[in-house]
CSV table of C-alpha atoms in Angstrom, one decimal:
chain,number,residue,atom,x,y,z
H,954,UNK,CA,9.1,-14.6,118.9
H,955,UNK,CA,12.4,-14.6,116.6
H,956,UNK,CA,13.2,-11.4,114.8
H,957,UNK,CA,13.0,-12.0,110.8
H,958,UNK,CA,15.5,-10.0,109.1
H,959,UNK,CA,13.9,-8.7,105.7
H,960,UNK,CA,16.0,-6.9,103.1
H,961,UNK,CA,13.8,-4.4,100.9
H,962,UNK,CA,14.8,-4.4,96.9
H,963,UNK,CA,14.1,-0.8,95.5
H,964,UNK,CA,14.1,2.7,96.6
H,965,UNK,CA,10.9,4.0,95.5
H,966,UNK,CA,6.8,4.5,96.7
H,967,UNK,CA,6.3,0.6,97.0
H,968,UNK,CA,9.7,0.6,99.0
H,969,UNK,CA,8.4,3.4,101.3
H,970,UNK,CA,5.5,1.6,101.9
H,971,UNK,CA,6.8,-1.6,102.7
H,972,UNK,CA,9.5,0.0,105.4
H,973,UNK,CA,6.5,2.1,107.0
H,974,UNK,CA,4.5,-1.3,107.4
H,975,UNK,CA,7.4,-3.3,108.2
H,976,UNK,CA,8.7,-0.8,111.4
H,977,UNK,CA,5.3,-1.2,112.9
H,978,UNK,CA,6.3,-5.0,113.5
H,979,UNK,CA,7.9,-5.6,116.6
H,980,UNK,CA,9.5,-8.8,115.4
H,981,UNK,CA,11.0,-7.5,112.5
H,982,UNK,CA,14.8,-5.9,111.7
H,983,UNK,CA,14.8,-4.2,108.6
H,984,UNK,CA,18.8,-4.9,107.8
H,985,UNK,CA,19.7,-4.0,104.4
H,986,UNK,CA,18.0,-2.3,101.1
H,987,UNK,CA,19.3,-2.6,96.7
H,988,UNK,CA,18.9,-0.3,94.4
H,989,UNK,CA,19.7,-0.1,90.7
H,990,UNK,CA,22.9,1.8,91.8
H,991,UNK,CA,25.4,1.8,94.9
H,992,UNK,CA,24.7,5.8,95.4
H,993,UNK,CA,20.8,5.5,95.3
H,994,UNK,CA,21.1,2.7,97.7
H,995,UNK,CA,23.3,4.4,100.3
H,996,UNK,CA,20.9,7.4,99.9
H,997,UNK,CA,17.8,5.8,100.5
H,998,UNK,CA,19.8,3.7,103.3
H,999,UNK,CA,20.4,6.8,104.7
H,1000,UNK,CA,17.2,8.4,104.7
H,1001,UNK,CA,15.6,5.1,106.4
H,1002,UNK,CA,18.2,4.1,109.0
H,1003,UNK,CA,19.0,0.6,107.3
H,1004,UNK,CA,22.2,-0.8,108.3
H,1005,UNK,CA,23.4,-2.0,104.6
H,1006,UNK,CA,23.3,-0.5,101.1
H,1007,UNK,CA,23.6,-2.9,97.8
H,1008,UNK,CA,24.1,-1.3,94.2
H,1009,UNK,CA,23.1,-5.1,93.3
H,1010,UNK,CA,20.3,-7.0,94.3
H,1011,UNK,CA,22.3,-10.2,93.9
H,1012,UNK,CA,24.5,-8.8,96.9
H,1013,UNK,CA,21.6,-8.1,99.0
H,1014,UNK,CA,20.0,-11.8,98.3
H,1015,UNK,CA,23.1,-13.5,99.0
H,1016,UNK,CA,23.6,-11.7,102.3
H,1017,UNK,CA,23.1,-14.1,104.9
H,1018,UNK,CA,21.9,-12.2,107.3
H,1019,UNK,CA,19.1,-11.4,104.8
H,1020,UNK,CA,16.3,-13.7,105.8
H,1021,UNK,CA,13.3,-12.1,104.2
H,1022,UNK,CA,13.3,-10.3,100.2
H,1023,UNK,CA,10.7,-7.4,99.7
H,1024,UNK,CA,10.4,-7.6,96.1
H,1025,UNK,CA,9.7,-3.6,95.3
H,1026,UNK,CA,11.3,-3.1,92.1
H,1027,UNK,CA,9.9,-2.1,88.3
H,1028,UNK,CA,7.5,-4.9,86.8
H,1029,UNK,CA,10.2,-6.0,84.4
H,1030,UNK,CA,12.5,-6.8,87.0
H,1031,UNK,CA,9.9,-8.9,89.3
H,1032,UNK,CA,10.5,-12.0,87.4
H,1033,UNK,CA,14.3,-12.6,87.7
H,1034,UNK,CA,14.4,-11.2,91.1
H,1035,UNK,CA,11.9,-13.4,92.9
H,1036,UNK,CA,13.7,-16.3,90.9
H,1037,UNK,CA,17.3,-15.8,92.1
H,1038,UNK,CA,15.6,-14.9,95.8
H,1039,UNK,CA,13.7,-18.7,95.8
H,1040,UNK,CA,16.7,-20.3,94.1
H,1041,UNK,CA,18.3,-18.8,97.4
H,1042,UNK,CA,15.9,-20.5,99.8
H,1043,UNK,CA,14.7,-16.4,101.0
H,1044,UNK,CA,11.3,-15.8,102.5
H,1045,UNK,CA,9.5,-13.9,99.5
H,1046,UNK,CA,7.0,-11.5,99.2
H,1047,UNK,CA,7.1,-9.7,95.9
H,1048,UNK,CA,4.6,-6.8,94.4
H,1049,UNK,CA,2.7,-7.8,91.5
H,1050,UNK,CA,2.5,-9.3,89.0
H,1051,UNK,CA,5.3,-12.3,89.5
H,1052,UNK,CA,6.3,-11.6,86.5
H,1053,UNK,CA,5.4,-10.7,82.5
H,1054,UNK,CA,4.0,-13.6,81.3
H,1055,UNK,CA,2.5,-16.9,82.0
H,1056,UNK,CA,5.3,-19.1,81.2
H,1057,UNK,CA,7.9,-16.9,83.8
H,1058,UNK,CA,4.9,-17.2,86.5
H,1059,UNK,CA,4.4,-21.1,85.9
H,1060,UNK,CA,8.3,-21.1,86.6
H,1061,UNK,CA,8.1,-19.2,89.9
H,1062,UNK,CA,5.2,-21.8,91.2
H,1063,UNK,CA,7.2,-24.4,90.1
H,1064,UNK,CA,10.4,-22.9,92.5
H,1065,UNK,CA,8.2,-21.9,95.4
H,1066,UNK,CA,6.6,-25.7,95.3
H,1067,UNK,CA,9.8,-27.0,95.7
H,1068,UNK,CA,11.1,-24.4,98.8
H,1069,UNK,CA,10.7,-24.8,102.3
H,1070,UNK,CA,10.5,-21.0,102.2
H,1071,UNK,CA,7.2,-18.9,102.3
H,1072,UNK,CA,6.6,-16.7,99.7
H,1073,UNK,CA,3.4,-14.8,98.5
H,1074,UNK,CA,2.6,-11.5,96.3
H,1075,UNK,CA,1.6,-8.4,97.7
H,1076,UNK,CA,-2.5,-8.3,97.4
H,1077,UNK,CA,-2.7,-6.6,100.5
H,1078,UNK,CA,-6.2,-5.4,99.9
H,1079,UNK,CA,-7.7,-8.8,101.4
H,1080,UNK,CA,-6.3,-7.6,104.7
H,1081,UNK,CA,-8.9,-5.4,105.5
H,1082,UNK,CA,-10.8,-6.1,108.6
H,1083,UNK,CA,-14.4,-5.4,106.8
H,1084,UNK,CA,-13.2,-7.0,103.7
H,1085,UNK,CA,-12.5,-10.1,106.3
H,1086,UNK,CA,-16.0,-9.7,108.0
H,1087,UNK,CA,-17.7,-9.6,104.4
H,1088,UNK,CA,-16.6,-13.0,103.7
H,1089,UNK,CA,-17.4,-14.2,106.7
H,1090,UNK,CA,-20.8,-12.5,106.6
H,1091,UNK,CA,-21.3,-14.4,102.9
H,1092,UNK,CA,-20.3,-17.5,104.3
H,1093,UNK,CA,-22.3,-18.1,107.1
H,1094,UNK,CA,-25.4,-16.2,106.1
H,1095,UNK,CA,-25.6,-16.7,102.3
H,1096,UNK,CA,-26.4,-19.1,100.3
H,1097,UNK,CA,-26.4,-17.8,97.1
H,1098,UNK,CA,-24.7,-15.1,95.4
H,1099,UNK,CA,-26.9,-13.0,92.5
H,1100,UNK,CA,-24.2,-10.0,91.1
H,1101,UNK,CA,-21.1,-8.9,92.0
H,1102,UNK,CA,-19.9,-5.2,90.8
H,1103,UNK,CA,-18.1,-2.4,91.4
H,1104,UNK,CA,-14.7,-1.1,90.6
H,1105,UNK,CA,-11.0,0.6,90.8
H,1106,UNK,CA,-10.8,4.2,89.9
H,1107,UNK,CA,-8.2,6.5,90.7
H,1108,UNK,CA,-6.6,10.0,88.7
H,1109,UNK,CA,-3.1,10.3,89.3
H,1110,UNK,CA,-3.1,9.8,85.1
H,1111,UNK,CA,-5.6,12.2,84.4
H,1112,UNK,CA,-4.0,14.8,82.4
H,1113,UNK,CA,-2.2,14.1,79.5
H,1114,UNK,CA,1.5,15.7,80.9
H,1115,UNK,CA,1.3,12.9,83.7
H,1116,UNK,CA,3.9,10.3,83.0
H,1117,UNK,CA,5.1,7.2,84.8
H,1118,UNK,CA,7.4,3.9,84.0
H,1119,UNK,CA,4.3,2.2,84.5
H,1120,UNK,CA,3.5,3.9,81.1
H,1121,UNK,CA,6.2,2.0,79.3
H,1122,UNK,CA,5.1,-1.2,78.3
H,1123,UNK,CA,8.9,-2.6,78.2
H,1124,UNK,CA,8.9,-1.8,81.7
H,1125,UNK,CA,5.3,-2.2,82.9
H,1126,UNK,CA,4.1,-4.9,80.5
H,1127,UNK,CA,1.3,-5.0,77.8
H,1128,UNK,CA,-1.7,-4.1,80.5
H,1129,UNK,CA,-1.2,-0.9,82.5
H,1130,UNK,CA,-4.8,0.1,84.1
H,1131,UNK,CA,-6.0,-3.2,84.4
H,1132,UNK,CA,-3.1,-5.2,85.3
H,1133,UNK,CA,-2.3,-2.7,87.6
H,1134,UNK,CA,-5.5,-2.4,89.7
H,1135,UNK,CA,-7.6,-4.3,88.2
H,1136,UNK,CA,-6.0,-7.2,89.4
H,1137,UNK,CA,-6.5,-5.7,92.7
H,1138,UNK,CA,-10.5,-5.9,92.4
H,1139,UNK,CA,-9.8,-9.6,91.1
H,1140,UNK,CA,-8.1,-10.9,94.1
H,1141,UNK,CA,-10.4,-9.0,96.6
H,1142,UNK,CA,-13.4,-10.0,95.4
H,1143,UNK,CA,-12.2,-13.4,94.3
H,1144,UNK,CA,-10.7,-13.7,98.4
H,1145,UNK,CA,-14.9,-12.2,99.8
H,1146,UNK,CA,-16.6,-15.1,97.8
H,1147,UNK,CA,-14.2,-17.8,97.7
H,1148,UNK,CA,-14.7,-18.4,94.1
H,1149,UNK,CA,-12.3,-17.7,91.1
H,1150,UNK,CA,-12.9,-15.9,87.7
H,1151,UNK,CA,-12.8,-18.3,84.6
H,1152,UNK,CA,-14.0,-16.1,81.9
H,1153,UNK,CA,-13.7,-12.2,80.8
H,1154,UNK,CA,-14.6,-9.8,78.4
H,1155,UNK,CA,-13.3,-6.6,78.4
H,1156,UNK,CA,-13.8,-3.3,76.6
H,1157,UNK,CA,-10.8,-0.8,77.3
H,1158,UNK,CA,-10.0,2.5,76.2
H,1159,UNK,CA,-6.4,4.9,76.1
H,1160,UNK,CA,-8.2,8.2,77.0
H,1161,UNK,CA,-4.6,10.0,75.9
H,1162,UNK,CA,-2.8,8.3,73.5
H,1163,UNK,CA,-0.1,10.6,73.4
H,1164,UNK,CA,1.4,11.8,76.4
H,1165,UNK,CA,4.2,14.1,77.2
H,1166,UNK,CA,7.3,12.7,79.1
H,1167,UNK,CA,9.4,14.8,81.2
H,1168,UNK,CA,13.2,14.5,79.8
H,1169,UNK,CA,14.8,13.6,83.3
H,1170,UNK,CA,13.4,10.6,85.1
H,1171,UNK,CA,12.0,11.9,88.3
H,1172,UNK,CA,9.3,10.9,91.0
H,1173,UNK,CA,6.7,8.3,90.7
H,1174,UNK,CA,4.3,10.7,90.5
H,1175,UNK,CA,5.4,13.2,87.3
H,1176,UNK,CA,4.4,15.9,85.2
H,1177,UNK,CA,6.1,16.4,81.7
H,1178,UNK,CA,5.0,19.9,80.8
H,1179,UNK,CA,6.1,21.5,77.5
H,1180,UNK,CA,8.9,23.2,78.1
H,1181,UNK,CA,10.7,20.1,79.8
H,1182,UNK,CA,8.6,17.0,77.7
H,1183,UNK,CA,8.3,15.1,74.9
H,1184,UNK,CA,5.7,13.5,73.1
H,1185,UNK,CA,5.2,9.9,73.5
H,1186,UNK,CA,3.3,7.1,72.2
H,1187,UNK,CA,0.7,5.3,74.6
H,1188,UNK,CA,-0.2,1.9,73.9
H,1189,UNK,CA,-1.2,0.9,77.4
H,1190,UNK,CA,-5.4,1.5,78.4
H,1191,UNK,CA,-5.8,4.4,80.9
H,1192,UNK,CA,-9.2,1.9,81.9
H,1193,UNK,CA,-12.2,0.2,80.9
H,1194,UNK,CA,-15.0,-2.1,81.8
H,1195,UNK,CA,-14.6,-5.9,82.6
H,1196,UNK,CA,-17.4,-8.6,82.3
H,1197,UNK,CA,-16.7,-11.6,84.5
H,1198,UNK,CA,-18.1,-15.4,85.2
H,1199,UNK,CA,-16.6,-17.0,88.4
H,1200,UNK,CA,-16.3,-20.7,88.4
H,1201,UNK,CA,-20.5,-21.7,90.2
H,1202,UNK,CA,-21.5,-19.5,87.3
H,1203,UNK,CA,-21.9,-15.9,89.0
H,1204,UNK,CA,-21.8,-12.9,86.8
H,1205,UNK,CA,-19.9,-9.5,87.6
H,1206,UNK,CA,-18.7,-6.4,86.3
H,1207,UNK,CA,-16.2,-4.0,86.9
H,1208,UNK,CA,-14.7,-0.9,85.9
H,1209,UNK,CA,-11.2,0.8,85.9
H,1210,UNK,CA,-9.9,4.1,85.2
H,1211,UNK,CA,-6.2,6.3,86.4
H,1212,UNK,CA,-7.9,8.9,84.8
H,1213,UNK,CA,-11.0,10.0,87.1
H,1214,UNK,CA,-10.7,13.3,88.7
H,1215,UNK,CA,-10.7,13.3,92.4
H,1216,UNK,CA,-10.4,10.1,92.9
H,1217,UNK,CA,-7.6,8.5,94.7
H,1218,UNK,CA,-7.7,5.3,95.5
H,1219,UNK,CA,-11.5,3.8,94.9
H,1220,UNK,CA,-11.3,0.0,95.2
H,1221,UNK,CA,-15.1,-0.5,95.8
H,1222,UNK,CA,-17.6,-3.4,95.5
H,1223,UNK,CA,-21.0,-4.7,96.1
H,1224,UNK,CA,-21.8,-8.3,96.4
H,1225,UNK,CA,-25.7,-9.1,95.7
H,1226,UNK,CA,-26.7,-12.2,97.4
H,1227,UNK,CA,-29.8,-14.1,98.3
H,1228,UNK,CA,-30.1,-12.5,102.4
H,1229,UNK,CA,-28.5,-9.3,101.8
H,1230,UNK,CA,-25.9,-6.9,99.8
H,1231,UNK,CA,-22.7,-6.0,101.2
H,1232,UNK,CA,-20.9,-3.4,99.8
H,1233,UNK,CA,-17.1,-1.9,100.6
H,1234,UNK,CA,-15.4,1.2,99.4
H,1235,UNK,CA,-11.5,1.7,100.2
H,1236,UNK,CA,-11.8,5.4,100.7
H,1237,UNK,CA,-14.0,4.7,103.2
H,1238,UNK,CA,-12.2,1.6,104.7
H,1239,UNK,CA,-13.7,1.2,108.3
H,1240,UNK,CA,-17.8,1.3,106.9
H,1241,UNK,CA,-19.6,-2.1,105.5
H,1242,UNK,CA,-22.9,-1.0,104.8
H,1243,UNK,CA,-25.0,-4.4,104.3
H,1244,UNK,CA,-28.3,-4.3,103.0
């Protein structure tokens, strides 16, 4: 098999994540990584053994030896990232969302219809081997499905001295919780039934509408106490519940919430169909229990 040469854009947790996968590839070479500046690139470029350190992710895009983009960056910067990497003719694979808004996302389809290069975005979640074996479960032994329900739940927002970018609606865009993870439970579900949602209604809710932001930028994961923070506006939902219709007329609801203590990283859902239930929780990723 030919080695794919991949060059990650961004320095932070989504970056991390993407090297650790990536090095467990035999066929891929990891050869160069962008950040927003020349010294945070050679850093993290140090810290990960890559060969080659951009301040610019133009650079990185127009390195030929750069087969592959890893689109890691801040939402805000999605958009004309994944644009200059398919006006390059790169192999794509970008975090979500594509971009801010529908009209930058229609453009994007528009550029990736017209490469010969692959791209996707990175809903990973569809990859898990029981998420696999309950859609092929549904297809071959249902013929009907009744409800679909569950949820995305996680804390790491709970208190109201946590603080992220995601927090920012300039950087983030106008839907944290949901757009965030939410669209997570959408694509799973959407991938186990093979249908699509065509109708919504949502009732959301900013548990902490004033949070306190630490005055220097630091991890992904921060705390602004009060010594070091100031206050901030919140305009963004910290979760909600979601109503949904897919497109043969199945009903389903959902919940979200950042802010549920002890809880990490709950995708979960149950699927009620005519033979049986099937229902998958990502804390406990290796168990389908099917009723």
């Amino acid at each position: 098999m030919n080695q794919i040469n991949v060059g990650i854009i961004g320095t932070g947790f989504s970056a991390s994540s993407h090297i650790e996968a990536l090095r467990r590839l035999p066929f891929v070479n990891i050869v160069a990584i962008a950040s927003s500046s020349q010294e945070k690139a050679e850093e993290a470029a140090r810290r990960f053994g890559i060969p080659k350190a951009y301040g610019d992710y133009r650079a990185l895009i127009d390195d030929p030896d750069v087969e592959a983009v890893h689109n890691c960056t801040r939402n805000v910067l999605h958009f004309p990232i994944n644009k200059a990497a398919l006006e390059a003719g790169k192999h794509l694979l970008s975090e979500k969302p594509l971009a801010m808004d529908s009209e930058q996302s229609a453009e994007l389809k528009r550029l990736a219809a017209q490469s010969e290069s692959l791209s996707a975005v990175c809903f990973n979640y569809r990859h898990y081997p029981l998420v696999v074996e309950a859609k092929e479960r549904l297809a071959r032994e249902a013929k009907r499905v009744h409800f679909v329900y569950g949820g995305y739940v996680q804390d790491w927002l709970l208190y109201d001295t946590d603080y992220n970018w995601r927090l920012d609606p300039a950087q983030n865009g106008p839907s944290r919780a949901i757009a965030d993870i939410g669209s997570h439970w959408c694509d799973t579900v959407q991938y186990v039934l093979g249908k699509r949602i065509v109708e919504v209604f949502a009732d959301l809710r900013t548990v902490h509408p004033v949070r306190y932001k630490p005055k220097q930028e630091g991890s992904t994961f921060a705390s602004g106490h009060a010594q070091d923070a100031e206050p901030v506006q919140i305009d963004t939902e910290d979760g909600g519940s979601v109503l949904v219709h897919f497109d043969d007329g199945t009903h389903g609801a959902f919940t979200i919430s950042q802010v549920s203590a002890g809880r990490k990283n709950r995708l979960y859902f149950e699927i009620a169909a005519d033979e049986m239930t099937l229902a998958w929780d990502q804390e406990h990723p290796n168990r389908l229990w099917v009723g």
